Amino acid sequence: MQKQSTENLVQGRIRELDGLRGVAIALVLVSHYAGGDIVPGGLGVTLFFVLSGFIITRLFLLELDKTGTVSVQKFYLRRFLRLTPALYVSVAVAAGLTLAWSEKFSMVPVLAALTYLKNYQTLFLPDNIGHPLAVLGITWSLAVEEHFYLVFPLLFIAFRAQPSQFIWLLAAMLVAALLWRFYLVHVFDVPTPRTYTASDTRFDSPLTGALLACLCARWERGTGKPPEASMWHLIAGVAVITATLLWRDAGFRETLRYSIQNIGCALIIYGAVFGVGLQHIRKPLAYGPLNLLGIISYSVYLWHFIALEVAGRMAPAGSGTLAVAVLAALILLPAAILSWQFLEKGTER
């Protein structure tokens, strides 16, 4: 298992991370389809953020080791080809359904979604629209990631010859993000959506993943082998995340909760990637249904609310939440597979 893990790292693709993406999108799906009051869909998004930071940084480090540099231009081109086609098609379908069903239409959310500004548009330029166009609200998380992608590669390039200083910079930025949330919440008394969806208050999630990747790379270079994780790393990660869900204080939820959940997600990622003796956990992530779900997770995320809208209109009057959710899942699966096959495949990171 250690040999296989090492080979995955060298190739830049870690199958277990696709499985964790599957876990993340499963949390989002169950939350939005049936259990919003019980299942923490927001945790799934946080896990996505931390995973993105880890994966992108890992790929940068591998490219740097192989070529001596990182091509930011090629990175941005890959991101454009990877994200844009599926996003544009899903936005077009949501807009088309809105017009076809004679619902209230506005170009503001459409343009905001297409330009990765949905999180700030919702906060500072709210629109008065209904469904299905309102499903574009989920693109706030894509905006956060895209804003991270715009800034982080430039920082990485600037500090590529100073790995120690870069690690300290990332740590300082994590502290700064936490202090910024405290300032917004306790001084300006901002509403929950401000800290939940804004890029400046959620950057620390992908930054946590980036810091984890840098620390692991330093460890590997120092010892000549991947750092081994134990079951305790996974248990600690799950425990700290569970604690954040049980602590219901509003001030905590919008400040410390994100930082602690980031740490919990990092511990889980660490265990999934470097847990040499954790085959019974890593194997389902690498080869089971969660892995397949993770591979198409981007398309699933884009289409899951559209599928729910269509299911809600197709379902017989009086259908319960579960019946609509099952119908939505039946619509979503082929839509996501087709989106992945024709709009994403061949451009995966």
mmCIF file of C-alpha atoms in Angstrom:
data_model
loop_
_atom_site.group_PDB
_atom_site.id
_atom_site.type_symbol
_atom_site.label_atom_id
_atom_site.label_comp_id
_atom_site.label_asym_id
_atom_site.label_seq_id
_atom_site.Cartn_x
_atom_site.Cartn_y
_atom_site.Cartn_z
ATOM 1 C CA MET A 1 0.000 0.000 0.000
ATOM 2 C CA GLN A 2 2.857 2.360 0.732
ATOM 3 C CA LYS A 3 4.350 1.693 -2.714
ATOM 4 C CA GLN A 4 1.004 2.368 -4.375
ATOM 5 C CA SER A 5 0.559 5.585 -2.411
ATOM 6 C CA THR A 6 4.014 6.761 -3.403
ATOM 7 C CA GLU A 7 3.321 6.051 -7.068
ATOM 8 C CA ASN A 8 0.074 8.014 -6.890
ATOM 9 C CA LEU A 9 1.906 10.965 -5.399
ATOM 10 C CA VAL A 10 4.572 10.898 -8.085
ATOM 11 C CA GLN A 11 1.935 10.810 -10.815
ATOM 12 C CA GLY A 12 0.068 13.668 -9.188
ATOM 13 C CA ARG A 13 -3.241 11.783 -8.945
ATOM 14 C CA ILE A 14 -4.346 10.503 -5.559
ATOM 15 C CA ARG A 15 -7.394 8.281 -5.901
ATOM 16 C CA GLU A 16 -8.316 8.595 -2.228
ATOM 17 C CA LEU A 17 -8.883 12.319 -2.724
ATOM 18 C CA ASP A 18 -11.524 11.576 -5.346
ATOM 19 C CA GLY A 19 -13.213 9.473 -2.684
ATOM 20 C CA LEU A 20 -13.124 12.376 -0.249
ATOM 21 C CA ARG A 21 -14.671 14.534 -2.954
ATOM 22 C CA GLY A 22 -17.383 11.907 -3.096
ATOM 23 C CA VAL A 23 -17.918 12.292 0.654
ATOM 24 C CA ALA A 24 -18.093 16.071 0.266
ATOM 25 C CA ILE A 25 -20.643 16.044 -2.557
ATOM 26 C CA ALA A 26 -22.683 13.376 -0.739
ATOM 27 C CA LEU A 27 -22.989 15.721 2.248
ATOM 28 C CA VAL A 28 -24.145 18.517 -0.048
ATOM 29 C CA LEU A 29 -26.656 16.303 -1.855
ATOM 30 C CA VAL A 30 -28.241 14.818 1.251
ATOM 31 C CA SER A 31 -28.412 18.248 2.870
ATOM 32 C CA HIS A 32 -30.080 19.923 -0.112
ATOM 33 C CA TYR A 33 -32.323 17.024 -1.065
ATOM 34 C CA ALA A 34 -33.602 15.775 2.259
ATOM 35 C CA GLY A 35 -31.755 16.651 5.438
ATOM 36 C CA GLY A 36 -30.849 20.310 5.517
ATOM 37 C CA ASP A 37 -31.587 20.559 9.234
ATOM 38 C CA ILE A 38 -29.568 17.479 10.114
ATOM 39 C CA VAL A 39 -26.857 16.877 7.508
ATOM 40 C CA PRO A 40 -24.209 19.655 7.364
ATOM 41 C CA GLY A 41 -24.029 20.490 3.669
ATOM 42 C CA GLY A 42 -21.794 23.449 4.465
ATOM 43 C CA LEU A 43 -19.208 21.028 5.839
ATOM 44 C CA GLY A 44 -19.113 19.336 2.453
ATOM 45 C CA VAL A 45 -18.276 22.671 0.832
ATOM 46 C CA THR A 46 -15.527 23.316 3.404
ATOM 47 C CA LEU A 47 -14.047 19.892 2.670
ATOM 48 C CA PHE A 48 -14.104 20.753 -1.042
ATOM 49 C CA PHE A 49 -12.217 23.979 -0.323
ATOM 50 C CA VAL A 50 -9.498 22.284 1.727
ATOM 51 C CA LEU A 51 -9.156 19.522 -0.856
ATOM 52 C CA SER A 52 -8.765 22.085 -3.639
ATOM 53 C CA GLY A 53 -5.984 23.883 -1.826
ATOM 54 C CA PHE A 54 -4.160 20.626 -1.121
ATOM 55 C CA ILE A 55 -4.487 19.271 -4.670
ATOM 56 C CA ILE A 56 -3.503 22.467 -6.441
ATOM 57 C CA THR A 57 -0.454 22.969 -4.215
ATOM 58 C CA ARG A 58 0.560 19.339 -4.580
ATOM 59 C CA LEU A 59 0.439 19.658 -8.364
ATOM 60 C CA PHE A 60 2.450 22.878 -8.238
ATOM 61 C CA LEU A 61 5.093 21.205 -6.084
ATOM 62 C CA LEU A 62 5.305 18.232 -8.435
ATOM 63 C CA GLU A 63 5.627 20.519 -11.460
ATOM 64 C CA LEU A 64 8.276 22.575 -9.684
ATOM 65 C CA ASP A 65 10.294 19.462 -8.845
ATOM 66 C CA LYS A 66 10.000 18.160 -12.399
ATOM 67 C CA THR A 67 10.603 21.309 -14.441
ATOM 68 C CA GLY A 68 12.105 23.812 -12.014
ATOM 69 C CA THR A 69 9.218 26.215 -12.496
ATOM 70 C CA VAL A 70 5.424 26.474 -12.621
ATOM 71 C CA SER A 71 3.574 27.670 -15.698
ATOM 72 C CA VAL A 72 0.846 29.942 -14.418
ATOM 73 C CA GLN A 73 -0.464 30.480 -17.954
ATOM 74 C CA LYS A 74 -0.950 26.741 -18.509
ATOM 75 C CA PHE A 75 -2.561 26.446 -15.089
ATOM 76 C CA TYR A 76 -5.124 29.138 -15.885
ATOM 77 C CA LEU A 77 -5.811 27.538 -19.270
ATOM 78 C CA ARG A 78 -6.405 24.163 -17.609
ATOM 79 C CA ARG A 79 -8.728 25.754 -15.082
ATOM 80 C CA PHE A 80 -10.689 27.497 -17.829
ATOM 81 C CA LEU A 81 -11.088 24.301 -19.844
ATOM 82 C CA ARG A 82 -11.907 22.302 -16.726
ATOM 83 C CA LEU A 83 -14.562 24.585 -15.250
ATOM 84 C CA THR A 84 -16.063 26.861 -17.853
ATOM 85 C CA PRO A 85 -17.874 24.602 -20.362
ATOM 86 C CA ALA A 86 -19.929 22.742 -17.762
ATOM 87 C CA LEU A 87 -20.649 25.931 -15.828
ATOM 88 C CA TYR A 88 -21.818 27.851 -18.886
ATOM 89 C CA VAL A 89 -24.086 25.040 -20.057
ATOM 90 C CA SER A 90 -25.688 24.612 -16.620
ATOM 91 C CA VAL A 91 -26.256 28.367 -16.304
ATOM 92 C CA ALA A 92 -27.786 28.437 -19.787
ATOM 93 C CA VAL A 93 -30.150 25.597 -18.870
ATOM 94 C CA ALA A 94 -31.208 27.321 -15.639
ATOM 95 C CA ALA A 95 -31.862 30.556 -17.545
ATOM 96 C CA GLY A 96 -33.714 28.700 -20.309
ATOM 97 C CA LEU A 97 -35.972 26.889 -17.846
ATOM 98 C CA THR A 98 -36.755 30.170 -16.127
ATOM 99 C CA LEU A 99 -37.884 31.719 -19.411
ATOM 100 C CA ALA A 100 -39.710 28.563 -20.524
ATOM 101 C CA TRP A 101 -41.644 28.437 -17.248
ATOM 102 C CA SER A 102 -42.376 32.184 -17.389
ATOM 103 C CA GLU A 103 -40.697 32.819 -14.046
ATOM 104 C CA LYS A 104 -39.149 36.154 -13.087
ATOM 105 C CA PHE A 105 -35.880 36.618 -14.959
ATOM 106 C CA SER A 106 -32.851 38.834 -14.441
ATOM 107 C CA MET A 107 -29.468 38.918 -16.146
ATOM 108 C CA VAL A 108 -27.735 39.992 -12.912
ATOM 109 C CA PRO A 109 -27.427 36.510 -11.357
ATOM 110 C CA VAL A 110 -26.619 35.005 -14.748
ATOM 111 C CA LEU A 111 -23.707 37.359 -15.355
ATOM 112 C CA ALA A 112 -22.553 37.006 -11.740
ATOM 113 C CA ALA A 113 -22.453 33.214 -12.050
ATOM 114 C CA LEU A 114 -20.619 33.319 -15.385
ATOM 115 C CA THR A 115 -17.982 35.733 -14.080
ATOM 116 C CA TYR A 116 -17.450 34.059 -10.684
ATOM 117 C CA LEU A 117 -18.866 36.965 -8.739
ATOM 118 C CA LYS A 118 -22.003 35.311 -7.405
ATOM 119 C CA ASN A 119 -20.954 35.416 -3.762
ATOM 120 C CA TYR A 120 -20.437 39.180 -3.726
ATOM 121 C CA GLN A 121 -23.384 39.860 -6.023
ATOM 122 C CA THR A 122 -25.687 38.074 -3.605
ATOM 123 C CA LEU A 123 -24.260 40.037 -0.679
ATOM 124 C CA PHE A 124 -24.135 43.528 -2.154
ATOM 125 C CA LEU A 125 -26.445 43.476 -5.187
ATOM 126 C CA PRO A 126 -29.331 41.219 -4.199
ATOM 127 C CA ASP A 127 -31.852 40.264 -6.865
ATOM 128 C CA ASN A 128 -35.550 39.553 -6.609
ATOM 129 C CA ILE A 129 -35.835 36.312 -8.553
ATOM 130 C CA GLY A 130 -37.458 32.971 -7.974
ATOM 131 C CA HIS A 131 -36.714 29.440 -9.009
ATOM 132 C CA PRO A 132 -35.224 27.973 -11.105
ATOM 133 C CA LEU A 133 -32.841 30.915 -11.656
ATOM 134 C CA ALA A 134 -32.229 31.048 -7.916
ATOM 135 C CA VAL A 135 -30.362 27.734 -8.177
ATOM 136 C CA LEU A 136 -27.407 29.767 -9.443
ATOM 137 C CA GLY A 137 -26.865 30.714 -5.812
ATOM 138 C CA ILE A 138 -24.717 27.598 -5.411
ATOM 139 C CA THR A 139 -22.057 29.147 -7.653
ATOM 140 C CA TRP A 140 -20.920 31.248 -4.687
ATOM 141 C CA SER A 141 -18.547 28.428 -3.754
ATOM 142 C CA LEU A 142 -17.133 28.310 -7.285
ATOM 143 C CA ALA A 143 -16.447 32.029 -6.950
ATOM 144 C CA VAL A 144 -14.497 31.484 -3.729
ATOM 145 C CA GLU A 145 -12.333 28.816 -5.363
ATOM 146 C CA GLU A 146 -11.779 30.874 -8.508
ATOM 147 C CA HIS A 147 -10.689 33.906 -6.508
ATOM 148 C CA PHE A 148 -8.255 31.647 -4.662
ATOM 149 C CA TYR A 149 -6.922 30.350 -7.984
ATOM 150 C CA LEU A 150 -6.331 33.898 -9.189
ATOM 151 C CA VAL A 151 -4.173 34.826 -6.209
ATOM 152 C CA PHE A 152 -2.486 31.685 -4.913
ATOM 153 C CA PRO A 153 -0.421 30.701 -7.999
ATOM 154 C CA LEU A 154 1.205 34.130 -8.009
ATOM 155 C CA LEU A 155 2.133 33.765 -4.335
ATOM 156 C CA PHE A 156 3.505 30.298 -4.974
ATOM 157 C CA ILE A 157 5.674 31.550 -7.843
ATOM 158 C CA ALA A 158 6.936 34.482 -5.790
ATOM 159 C CA PHE A 159 8.050 32.203 -2.919
ATOM 160 C CA ARG A 160 9.022 29.093 -4.903
ATOM 161 C CA ALA A 161 12.661 29.488 -3.885
ATOM 162 C CA GLN A 162 11.778 30.196 -0.251
ATOM 163 C CA PRO A 163 9.660 27.262 0.966
ATOM 164 C CA SER A 164 10.147 28.005 4.672
ATOM 165 C CA GLN A 165 9.055 31.611 4.294
ATOM 166 C CA PHE A 166 6.098 30.474 2.205
ATOM 167 C CA ILE A 167 4.938 28.124 4.949
ATOM 168 C CA TRP A 168 5.109 30.942 7.490
ATOM 169 C CA LEU A 169 3.238 33.234 5.092
ATOM 170 C CA LEU A 170 0.423 30.697 4.732
ATOM 171 C CA ALA A 171 0.213 30.301 8.503
ATOM 172 C CA ALA A 172 0.064 34.082 8.939
ATOM 173 C CA MET A 173 -2.704 34.337 6.348
ATOM 174 C CA LEU A 174 -4.720 31.692 8.200
ATOM 175 C CA VAL A 175 -4.469 33.709 11.413
ATOM 176 C CA ALA A 176 -5.336 36.897 9.530
ATOM 177 C CA ALA A 177 -8.478 35.310 8.063
ATOM 178 C CA LEU A 178 -9.637 34.241 11.519
ATOM 179 C CA LEU A 179 -9.005 37.702 12.970
ATOM 180 C CA TRP A 180 -10.815 39.276 10.026
ATOM 181 C CA ARG A 181 -13.896 37.144 10.700
ATOM 182 C CA PHE A 182 -13.806 38.106 14.379
ATOM 183 C CA TYR A 183 -13.585 41.762 13.387
ATOM 184 C CA LEU A 184 -16.510 41.555 10.971
ATOM 185 C CA VAL A 185 -18.726 39.607 13.357
ATOM 186 C CA HIS A 186 -17.989 41.385 16.638
ATOM 187 C CA VAL A 187 -17.347 44.934 15.403
ATOM 188 C CA PHE A 188 -19.547 45.264 12.324
ATOM 189 C CA ASP A 189 -22.095 42.613 13.338
ATOM 190 C CA VAL A 190 -22.289 41.336 9.756
ATOM 191 C CA PRO A 191 -24.987 38.786 8.857
ATOM 192 C CA THR A 192 -24.140 35.106 8.497
ATOM 193 C CA PRO A 193 -24.032 35.071 4.655
ATOM 194 C CA ARG A 194 -21.191 37.614 4.751
ATOM 195 C CA THR A 195 -18.791 35.311 6.561
ATOM 196 C CA TYR A 196 -20.130 32.118 4.975
ATOM 197 C CA THR A 197 -19.919 33.037 1.282
ATOM 198 C CA ALA A 198 -17.379 35.856 0.852
ATOM 199 C CA SER A 199 -13.986 34.949 -0.539
ATOM 200 C CA ASP A 200 -12.088 37.122 1.943
ATOM 201 C CA THR A 201 -13.618 35.230 4.863
ATOM 202 C CA ARG A 202 -13.317 31.731 3.372
ATOM 203 C CA PHE A 203 -9.857 31.851 1.798
ATOM 204 C CA ASP A 204 -8.408 30.101 4.825
ATOM 205 C CA SER A 205 -10.042 26.800 3.843
ATOM 206 C CA PRO A 206 -8.078 26.279 0.597
ATOM 207 C CA LEU A 207 -5.074 27.897 2.288
ATOM 208 C CA THR A 208 -5.222 25.189 4.961
ATOM 209 C CA GLY A 209 -5.019 22.559 2.241
ATOM 210 C CA ALA A 210 -2.110 24.413 0.667
ATOM 211 C CA LEU A 211 -0.255 24.549 3.986
ATOM 212 C CA LEU A 212 -0.816 20.827 4.509
ATOM 213 C CA ALA A 213 0.625 20.063 1.062
ATOM 214 C CA CYS A 214 3.705 22.214 1.751
ATOM 215 C CA LEU A 215 4.322 20.612 5.148
ATOM 216 C CA CYS A 216 3.962 17.106 3.723
ATOM 217 C CA ALA A 217 6.334 17.926 0.860
ATOM 218 C CA ARG A 218 8.933 19.233 3.305
ATOM 219 C CA TRP A 219 8.594 16.070 5.408
ATOM 220 C CA GLU A 220 8.952 13.827 2.345
ATOM 221 C CA ARG A 221 12.058 15.648 1.192
ATOM 222 C CA GLY A 222 13.552 15.418 4.646
ATOM 223 C CA THR A 223 12.937 11.693 5.213
ATOM 224 C CA GLY A 224 12.810 10.398 1.649
ATOM 225 C CA LYS A 225 9.395 8.796 2.088
ATOM 226 C CA PRO A 226 5.780 9.904 2.592
ATOM 227 C CA PRO A 227 4.902 10.755 6.192
ATOM 228 C CA GLU A 228 2.786 7.988 7.671
ATOM 229 C CA ALA A 229 -0.548 8.788 9.286
ATOM 230 C CA SER A 230 -2.411 6.682 11.818
ATOM 231 C CA MET A 231 -6.014 6.037 12.718
ATOM 232 C CA TRP A 232 -5.658 8.722 15.369
ATOM 233 C CA HIS A 233 -5.345 11.394 12.704
ATOM 234 C CA LEU A 234 -8.710 10.365 11.253
ATOM 235 C CA ILE A 235 -10.308 10.062 14.681
ATOM 236 C CA ALA A 236 -9.014 13.496 15.679
ATOM 237 C CA GLY A 237 -10.266 15.012 12.423
ATOM 238 C CA VAL A 238 -13.753 13.569 12.832
ATOM 239 C CA ALA A 239 -13.821 14.504 16.528
ATOM 240 C CA VAL A 240 -12.958 18.180 16.054
ATOM 241 C CA ILE A 241 -15.439 18.518 13.196
ATOM 242 C CA THR A 242 -18.163 16.879 15.274
ATOM 243 C CA ALA A 243 -17.433 19.285 18.110
ATOM 244 C CA THR A 244 -17.940 22.268 15.789
ATOM 245 C CA LEU A 245 -21.338 20.911 14.774
ATOM 246 C CA LEU A 246 -22.449 20.417 18.372
ATOM 247 C CA TRP A 247 -21.400 23.882 19.542
ATOM 248 C CA ARG A 248 -24.368 26.005 18.504
ATOM 249 C CA ASP A 249 -23.181 29.465 19.566
ATOM 250 C CA ALA A 250 -23.751 31.895 16.667
ATOM 251 C CA GLY A 251 -20.543 33.851 17.246
ATOM 252 C CA PHE A 252 -18.478 30.675 17.248
ATOM 253 C CA ARG A 253 -20.138 29.378 14.084
ATOM 254 C CA GLU A 254 -19.100 32.418 12.068
ATOM 255 C CA THR A 255 -15.570 32.777 13.413
ATOM 256 C CA LEU A 256 -13.695 29.849 14.950
ATOM 257 C CA ARG A 257 -15.880 27.132 13.422
ATOM 258 C CA TYR A 258 -14.373 27.496 9.963
ATOM 259 C CA SER A 259 -10.807 27.437 11.270
ATOM 260 C CA ILE A 260 -11.407 24.340 13.388
ATOM 261 C CA GLN A 261 -13.255 22.544 10.597
ATOM 262 C CA ASN A 262 -10.357 23.345 8.275
ATOM 263 C CA ILE A 263 -7.993 21.620 10.697
ATOM 264 C CA GLY A 264 -10.330 18.644 10.975
ATOM 265 C CA CYS A 265 -10.570 18.327 7.192
ATOM 266 C CA ALA A 266 -6.777 18.576 6.912
ATOM 267 C CA LEU A 267 -6.335 15.737 9.411
ATOM 268 C CA ILE A 268 -8.776 13.574 7.448
ATOM 269 C CA ILE A 269 -7.001 14.339 4.157
ATOM 270 C CA TYR A 270 -3.674 13.563 5.807
ATOM 271 C CA GLY A 271 -4.962 10.196 6.985
ATOM 272 C CA ALA A 272 -6.523 9.372 3.617
ATOM 273 C CA VAL A 273 -3.323 10.163 1.712
ATOM 274 C CA PHE A 274 -0.604 8.988 4.090
ATOM 275 C CA GLY A 275 -2.375 6.392 6.231
ATOM 276 C CA VAL A 276 -0.264 3.474 5.065
ATOM 277 C CA GLY A 277 -1.887 1.076 7.517
ATOM 278 C CA LEU A 278 -5.446 2.254 6.900
ATOM 279 C CA GLN A 279 -6.269 0.122 3.858
ATOM 280 C CA HIS A 280 -9.767 -0.652 5.143
ATOM 281 C CA ILE A 281 -10.567 3.064 4.992
ATOM 282 C CA ARG A 282 -8.491 4.106 2.014
ATOM 283 C CA LYS A 283 -9.639 1.311 -0.311
ATOM 284 C CA PRO A 284 -13.346 2.359 -0.393
ATOM 285 C CA LEU A 285 -12.252 5.927 -1.093
ATOM 286 C CA ALA A 286 -9.934 4.858 -3.890
ATOM 287 C CA TYR A 287 -12.068 2.234 -5.617
ATOM 288 C CA GLY A 288 -15.665 2.333 -4.361
ATOM 289 C CA PRO A 289 -18.798 4.261 -5.314
ATOM 290 C CA LEU A 290 -17.550 7.303 -3.403
ATOM 291 C CA ASN A 291 -14.559 7.457 -5.733
ATOM 292 C CA LEU A 292 -16.808 7.423 -8.805
ATOM 293 C CA LEU A 293 -19.060 10.058 -7.265
ATOM 294 C CA GLY A 294 -16.011 12.183 -6.498
ATOM 295 C CA ILE A 295 -14.767 12.010 -10.083
ATOM 296 C CA ILE A 296 -18.013 13.554 -11.366
ATOM 297 C CA SER A 297 -18.537 15.738 -8.282
ATOM 298 C CA TYR A 298 -18.163 19.052 -10.129
ATOM 299 C CA SER A 299 -20.946 18.195 -12.571
ATOM 300 C CA VAL A 300 -23.057 16.765 -9.766
ATOM 301 C CA TYR A 301 -22.704 20.047 -7.884
ATOM 302 C CA LEU A 302 -23.618 22.141 -10.920
ATOM 303 C CA TRP A 303 -26.703 20.115 -11.838
ATOM 304 C CA HIS A 304 -28.115 18.902 -8.527
ATOM 305 C CA PHE A 305 -30.352 21.898 -7.834
ATOM 306 C CA ILE A 306 -31.546 22.068 -11.450
ATOM 307 C CA ALA A 307 -32.489 18.394 -11.205
ATOM 308 C CA LEU A 308 -34.360 19.114 -7.977
ATOM 309 C CA GLU A 309 -36.279 21.940 -9.658
ATOM 310 C CA VAL A 310 -37.287 19.714 -12.566
ATOM 311 C CA ALA A 311 -38.251 16.876 -10.224
ATOM 312 C CA GLY A 312 -40.388 19.210 -8.140
ATOM 313 C CA ARG A 313 -42.392 20.189 -11.214
ATOM 314 C CA MET A 314 -42.632 16.637 -12.579
ATOM 315 C CA ALA A 315 -43.663 14.951 -9.339
ATOM 316 C CA PRO A 316 -47.395 14.409 -8.772
ATOM 317 C CA ALA A 317 -49.119 16.866 -6.472
ATOM 318 C CA GLY A 318 -48.717 15.927 -2.839
ATOM 319 C CA SER A 319 -45.468 14.019 -3.351
ATOM 320 C CA GLY A 320 -43.349 13.960 -0.252
ATOM 321 C CA THR A 321 -39.811 15.266 0.096
ATOM 322 C CA LEU A 322 -38.312 11.800 -0.226
ATOM 323 C CA ALA A 323 -40.195 11.016 -3.440
ATOM 324 C CA VAL A 324 -39.077 14.285 -5.030
ATOM 325 C CA ALA A 325 -35.495 13.669 -3.866
ATOM 326 C CA VAL A 326 -35.441 10.192 -5.424
ATOM 327 C CA LEU A 327 -36.801 11.541 -8.704
ATOM 328 C CA ALA A 328 -34.242 14.342 -8.627
ATOM 329 C CA ALA A 329 -31.437 11.819 -8.101
ATOM 330 C CA LEU A 330 -32.658 9.798 -11.076
ATOM 331 C CA ILE A 331 -32.527 12.945 -13.212
ATOM 332 C CA LEU A 332 -29.236 14.134 -11.778
ATOM 333 C CA LEU A 333 -27.134 11.001 -12.300
ATOM 334 C CA PRO A 334 -27.385 10.819 -16.112
ATOM 335 C CA ALA A 335 -27.154 14.607 -16.415
ATOM 336 C CA ALA A 336 -23.951 14.683 -14.362
ATOM 337 C CA ILE A 337 -22.427 11.739 -16.221
ATOM 338 C CA LEU A 338 -23.171 13.348 -19.590
ATOM 339 C CA SER A 339 -21.766 16.664 -18.378
ATOM 340 C CA TRP A 340 -18.599 14.971 -17.162
ATOM 341 C CA GLN A 341 -18.243 12.872 -20.311
ATOM 342 C CA PHE A 342 -18.702 15.652 -22.863
ATOM 343 C CA LEU A 343 -17.767 18.850 -21.022
ATOM 344 C CA GLU A 344 -15.091 17.818 -18.511
ATOM 345 C CA LYS A 345 -13.406 14.540 -19.392
ATOM 346 C CA GLY A 346 -9.841 14.971 -20.523
ATOM 347 C CA THR A 347 -9.400 18.256 -18.653
ATOM 348 C CA GLU A 348 -9.533 16.947 -15.058
ATOM 349 C CA ARG A 349 -6.907 18.309 -12.733
#
